[in-house]
Amino acid sequence: MSNFETRLAELGVTLPDAPAPAANYVPYVQVGDLVHVSGQISTKDGAFLTGKLGDNMTAEAGAQAARGCAISLLAQVKAACGGDLDRLQRVVKLVGFVNSTSDFADQPKVINGASDFMVEALGDAGRHARSAVSAASLPFGVAVEIEGIFQIK
């Protein structure tokens, strides 16, 4: 078990198998030492985690959805690293999309669910640049989608 996976286990997290793409794209692309991971949507126990922030979902519930996206992002990075998550050097950037009403303004609080998890799980390697963006809707009605850029060795 890798150092990062040991820390994840201490947090009670086991990385799932990397989710398969839902359409005509690849889950990640490696360019040099950067891995660009396609958007990972919010799921829980294998089901889509749906909702609209500002309507039928709280920012706290949205943050939990974002945390789930972060776990899926790390699963994709592990796949890109041939199963060795310790090849991950750092999280470079996350871009989070929040399915929200036009008057909802707490997108940063929602995406903090992913950002906080990355730092908790990876320490300084989890610190990253970030964007948190509102979306009128997301695929399958999910609450959150997050894509990321990761540096590996």
PDB file of C-alpha atoms in Angstrom:
ATOM      1  CA  MET A   1       0.000   0.000   0.000  1.00  0.00           C
ATOM      2  CA  SER A   2       1.370   3.432  -0.958  1.00  0.00           C
ATOM      3  CA  ASN A   3       1.977   6.243   1.529  1.00  0.00           C
ATOM      4  CA  PHE A   4      -0.957   8.184   0.079  1.00  0.00           C
ATOM      5  CA  GLU A   5      -3.172   5.103   0.211  1.00  0.00           C
ATOM      6  CA  THR A   6      -2.137   4.495   3.828  1.00  0.00           C
ATOM      7  CA  ARG A   7      -3.295   8.030   4.630  1.00  0.00           C
ATOM      8  CA  LEU A   8      -6.530   7.448   2.726  1.00  0.00           C
ATOM      9  CA  ALA A   9      -7.119   4.256   4.725  1.00  0.00           C
ATOM     10  CA  GLU A  10      -6.596   6.238   7.951  1.00  0.00           C
ATOM     11  CA  LEU A  11      -9.371   8.528   6.693  1.00  0.00           C
ATOM     12  CA  GLY A  12     -11.589   5.499   6.009  1.00  0.00           C
ATOM     13  CA  VAL A  13     -11.316   5.893   2.224  1.00  0.00           C
ATOM     14  CA  THR A  14     -10.582   3.107  -0.225  1.00  0.00           C
ATOM     15  CA  LEU A  15     -10.174   4.286  -3.795  1.00  0.00           C
ATOM     16  CA  PRO A  16     -12.674   2.652  -6.147  1.00  0.00           C
ATOM     17  CA  ASP A  17     -11.748   1.392  -9.578  1.00  0.00           C
ATOM     18  CA  ALA A  18     -11.414   4.394 -11.885  1.00  0.00           C
ATOM     19  CA  PRO A  19     -14.846   5.198 -13.319  1.00  0.00           C
ATOM     20  CA  ALA A  20     -15.285   4.502 -17.037  1.00  0.00           C
ATOM     21  CA  PRO A  21     -16.121   7.429 -19.332  1.00  0.00           C
ATOM     22  CA  ALA A  22     -19.824   7.992 -19.976  1.00  0.00           C
ATOM     23  CA  ALA A  23     -19.374   9.229 -23.569  1.00  0.00           C
ATOM     24  CA  ASN A  24     -16.794   9.656 -26.352  1.00  0.00           C
ATOM     25  CA  TYR A  25     -13.763  10.811 -24.364  1.00  0.00           C
ATOM     26  CA  VAL A  26     -10.906   9.326 -22.363  1.00  0.00           C
ATOM     27  CA  PRO A  27     -10.782   9.516 -18.556  1.00  0.00           C
ATOM     28  CA  TYR A  28      -7.350  11.157 -18.524  1.00  0.00           C
ATOM     29  CA  VAL A  29      -4.576  12.349 -20.823  1.00  0.00           C
ATOM     30  CA  GLN A  30      -0.929  12.521 -19.832  1.00  0.00           C
ATOM     31  CA  VAL A  31       1.234  15.250 -21.367  1.00  0.00           C
ATOM     32  CA  GLY A  32       4.777  15.203 -20.002  1.00  0.00           C
ATOM     33  CA  ASP A  33       4.519  14.972 -16.239  1.00  0.00           C
ATOM     34  CA  LEU A  34       0.964  16.363 -16.144  1.00  0.00           C
ATOM     35  CA  VAL A  35      -2.164  14.234 -16.042  1.00  0.00           C
ATOM     36  CA  HIS A  36      -5.374  15.989 -17.111  1.00  0.00           C
ATOM     37  CA  VAL A  37      -8.340  14.122 -15.616  1.00  0.00           C
ATOM     38  CA  SER A  38     -11.757  14.499 -17.229  1.00  0.00           C
ATOM     39  CA  GLY A  39     -14.636  15.735 -15.109  1.00  0.00           C
ATOM     40  CA  GLN A  40     -15.686  13.305 -12.387  1.00  0.00           C
ATOM     41  CA  ILE A  41     -19.325  13.527 -11.359  1.00  0.00           C
ATOM     42  CA  SER A  42     -20.771  13.177  -7.891  1.00  0.00           C
ATOM     43  CA  THR A  43     -21.764   9.650  -6.930  1.00  0.00           C
ATOM     44  CA  LYS A  44     -22.412   7.805  -3.703  1.00  0.00           C
ATOM     45  CA  ASP A  45     -22.494   4.037  -3.366  1.00  0.00           C
ATOM     46  CA  GLY A  46     -22.481   3.678  -7.159  1.00  0.00           C
ATOM     47  CA  ALA A  47     -25.474   5.967  -7.749  1.00  0.00           C
ATOM     48  CA  PHE A  48     -25.528   9.500  -9.116  1.00  0.00           C
ATOM     49  CA  LEU A  49     -25.697  12.122  -6.367  1.00  0.00           C
ATOM     50  CA  THR A  50     -28.207  14.543  -7.839  1.00  0.00           C
ATOM     51  CA  GLY A  51     -29.509  17.903  -6.727  1.00  0.00           C
ATOM     52  CA  LYS A  52     -29.448  21.625  -7.347  1.00  0.00           C
ATOM     53  CA  LEU A  53     -27.647  23.848  -4.877  1.00  0.00           C
ATOM     54  CA  GLY A  54     -29.858  26.703  -3.735  1.00  0.00           C
ATOM     55  CA  ASP A  55     -32.985  24.643  -4.448  1.00  0.00           C
ATOM     56  CA  ASN A  56     -33.041  21.134  -2.979  1.00  0.00           C
ATOM     57  CA  MET A  57     -29.470  20.737  -1.692  1.00  0.00           C
ATOM     58  CA  THR A  58     -27.459  22.575   0.968  1.00  0.00           C
ATOM     59  CA  ALA A  59     -23.885  23.774   0.570  1.00  0.00           C
ATOM     60  CA  GLU A  60     -22.839  21.161   3.154  1.00  0.00           C
ATOM     61  CA  ALA A  61     -24.420  18.350   1.124  1.00  0.00           C
ATOM     62  CA  GLY A  62     -22.801  19.804  -1.996  1.00  0.00           C
ATOM     63  CA  ALA A  63     -19.401  19.740  -0.257  1.00  0.00           C
ATOM     64  CA  GLN A  64     -19.889  16.024   0.452  1.00  0.00           C
ATOM     65  CA  ALA A  65     -20.697  15.527  -3.244  1.00  0.00           C
ATOM     66  CA  ALA A  66     -17.488  17.397  -4.151  1.00  0.00           C
ATOM     67  CA  ARG A  67     -15.519  15.151  -1.785  1.00  0.00           C
ATOM     68  CA  GLY A  68     -16.840  12.157  -3.723  1.00  0.00           C
ATOM     69  CA  CYS A  69     -15.632  13.756  -6.960  1.00  0.00           C
ATOM     70  CA  ALA A  70     -12.178  14.178  -5.404  1.00  0.00           C
ATOM     71  CA  ILE A  71     -12.062  10.482  -4.546  1.00  0.00           C
ATOM     72  CA  SER A  72     -12.914   9.618  -8.165  1.00  0.00           C
ATOM     73  CA  LEU A  73     -10.224  12.036  -9.381  1.00  0.00           C
ATOM     74  CA  LEU A  74      -7.624  10.237  -7.260  1.00  0.00           C
ATOM     75  CA  ALA A  75      -8.846   6.890  -8.599  1.00  0.00           C
ATOM     76  CA  GLN A  76      -8.186   8.170 -12.129  1.00  0.00           C
ATOM     77  CA  VAL A  77      -4.743   9.441 -11.120  1.00  0.00           C
ATOM     78  CA  LYS A  78      -3.930   6.047  -9.620  1.00  0.00           C
ATOM     79  CA  ALA A  79      -4.925   4.409 -12.924  1.00  0.00           C
ATOM     80  CA  ALA A  80      -2.777   6.913 -14.839  1.00  0.00           C
ATOM     81  CA  CYS A  81       0.143   5.992 -12.537  1.00  0.00           C
ATOM     82  CA  GLY A  82      -0.179   2.288 -13.279  1.00  0.00           C
ATOM     83  CA  GLY A  83      -1.628   1.609  -9.835  1.00  0.00           C
ATOM     84  CA  ASP A  84       1.134   3.416  -7.887  1.00  0.00           C
ATOM     85  CA  LEU A  85      -0.450   6.495  -6.318  1.00  0.00           C
ATOM     86  CA  ASP A  86       2.914   7.465  -4.808  1.00  0.00           C
ATOM     87  CA  ARG A  87       3.917   8.635  -8.290  1.00  0.00           C
ATOM     88  CA  LEU A  88       1.602  11.599  -7.634  1.00  0.00           C
ATOM     89  CA  GLN A  89       3.698  14.677  -6.883  1.00  0.00           C
ATOM     90  CA  ARG A  90       0.976  17.264  -6.459  1.00  0.00           C
ATOM     91  CA  VAL A  91      -2.483  18.437  -7.345  1.00  0.00           C
ATOM     92  CA  VAL A  92      -1.950  21.354  -9.720  1.00  0.00           C
ATOM     93  CA  LYS A  93      -5.496  22.631 -10.337  1.00  0.00           C
ATOM     94  CA  LEU A  94      -9.120  21.676  -9.778  1.00  0.00           C
ATOM     95  CA  VAL A  95     -12.049  23.125 -11.716  1.00  0.00           C
ATOM     96  CA  GLY A  96     -15.375  22.530 -10.012  1.00  0.00           C
ATOM     97  CA  PHE A  97     -18.814  22.927 -11.564  1.00  0.00           C
ATOM     98  CA  VAL A  98     -21.777  23.296  -9.216  1.00  0.00           C
ATOM     99  CA  ASN A  99     -25.332  22.595 -10.388  1.00  0.00           C
ATOM    100  CA  SER A 100     -26.950  25.640  -8.810  1.00  0.00           C
ATOM    101  CA  THR A 101     -29.699  28.200  -9.026  1.00  0.00           C
ATOM    102  CA  SER A 102     -28.922  31.634 -10.459  1.00  0.00           C
ATOM    103  CA  ASP A 103     -28.937  33.222  -6.992  1.00  0.00           C
ATOM    104  CA  PHE A 104     -26.752  30.592  -5.265  1.00  0.00           C
ATOM    105  CA  ALA A 105     -23.381  32.179  -4.416  1.00  0.00           C
ATOM    106  CA  ASP A 106     -21.620  29.545  -2.291  1.00  0.00           C
ATOM    107  CA  GLN A 107     -19.880  27.602  -5.072  1.00  0.00           C
ATOM    108  CA  PRO A 108     -16.526  28.001  -3.252  1.00  0.00           C
ATOM    109  CA  LYS A 109     -17.987  26.393  -0.099  1.00  0.00           C
ATOM    110  CA  VAL A 110     -19.192  23.453  -2.190  1.00  0.00           C
ATOM    111  CA  ILE A 111     -15.874  22.892  -3.982  1.00  0.00           C
ATOM    112  CA  ASN A 112     -14.083  23.206  -0.635  1.00  0.00           C
ATOM    113  CA  GLY A 113     -15.331  19.661  -0.063  1.00  0.00           C
ATOM    114  CA  ALA A 114     -12.847  18.508  -2.717  1.00  0.00           C
ATOM    115  CA  SER A 115     -10.081  20.965  -1.853  1.00  0.00           C
ATOM    116  CA  ASP A 116     -10.194  20.183   1.852  1.00  0.00           C
ATOM    117  CA  PHE A 117     -10.151  16.449   1.124  1.00  0.00           C
ATOM    118  CA  MET A 118      -7.111  16.743  -1.176  1.00  0.00           C
ATOM    119  CA  VAL A 119      -5.126  18.547   1.526  1.00  0.00           C
ATOM    120  CA  GLU A 120      -6.330  16.186   4.255  1.00  0.00           C
ATOM    121  CA  ALA A 121      -5.402  13.121   2.198  1.00  0.00           C
ATOM    122  CA  LEU A 122      -2.232  14.364   0.483  1.00  0.00           C
ATOM    123  CA  GLY A 123      -0.828  17.079   2.751  1.00  0.00           C
ATOM    124  CA  ASP A 124       1.112  19.803   0.939  1.00  0.00           C
ATOM    125  CA  ALA A 125       0.937  17.778  -2.295  1.00  0.00           C
ATOM    126  CA  GLY A 126      -2.827  18.360  -2.193  1.00  0.00           C
ATOM    127  CA  ARG A 127      -2.616  22.170  -2.233  1.00  0.00           C
ATOM    128  CA  HIS A 128      -3.738  23.492  -5.611  1.00  0.00           C
ATOM    129  CA  ALA A 129      -5.049  26.331  -7.730  1.00  0.00           C
ATOM    130  CA  ARG A 130      -8.811  26.204  -8.230  1.00  0.00           C
ATOM    131  CA  SER A 131     -11.937  27.527  -9.894  1.00  0.00           C
ATOM    132  CA  ALA A 132     -15.494  27.097  -8.606  1.00  0.00           C
ATOM    133  CA  VAL A 133     -18.123  27.755 -11.267  1.00  0.00           C
ATOM    134  CA  SER A 134     -21.914  27.718 -11.303  1.00  0.00           C
ATOM    135  CA  ALA A 135     -23.685  25.585 -13.906  1.00  0.00           C
ATOM    136  CA  ALA A 136     -27.366  25.715 -14.838  1.00  0.00           C
ATOM    137  CA  SER A 137     -27.332  21.920 -15.103  1.00  0.00           C
ATOM    138  CA  LEU A 138     -24.870  19.031 -15.143  1.00  0.00           C
ATOM    139  CA  PRO A 139     -24.966  15.569 -16.753  1.00  0.00           C
ATOM    140  CA  PHE A 140     -27.546  13.193 -15.257  1.00  0.00           C
ATOM    141  CA  GLY A 141     -28.673  15.967 -12.895  1.00  0.00           C
ATOM    142  CA  VAL A 142     -25.628  15.486 -10.640  1.00  0.00           C
ATOM    143  CA  ALA A 143     -24.855  18.155  -8.074  1.00  0.00           C
ATOM    144  CA  VAL A 144     -21.129  18.555  -8.759  1.00  0.00           C
ATOM    145  CA  GLU A 145     -18.534  17.771 -11.432  1.00  0.00           C
ATOM    146  CA  ILE A 146     -14.813  18.358 -10.955  1.00  0.00           C
ATOM    147  CA  GLU A 147     -11.888  18.034 -13.354  1.00  0.00           C
ATOM    148  CA  GLY A 148      -8.251  18.234 -12.379  1.00  0.00           C
ATOM    149  CA  ILE A 149      -4.629  18.554 -13.398  1.00  0.00           C
ATOM    150  CA  PHE A 150      -2.053  16.526 -11.501  1.00  0.00           C
ATOM    151  CA  GLN A 151       1.744  16.350 -11.655  1.00  0.00           C
ATOM    152  CA  ILE A 152       3.243  12.842 -11.531  1.00  0.00           C
ATOM    153  CA  LYS A 153       6.721  11.347 -11.638  1.00  0.00           C
TER     154      LYS A 153
END
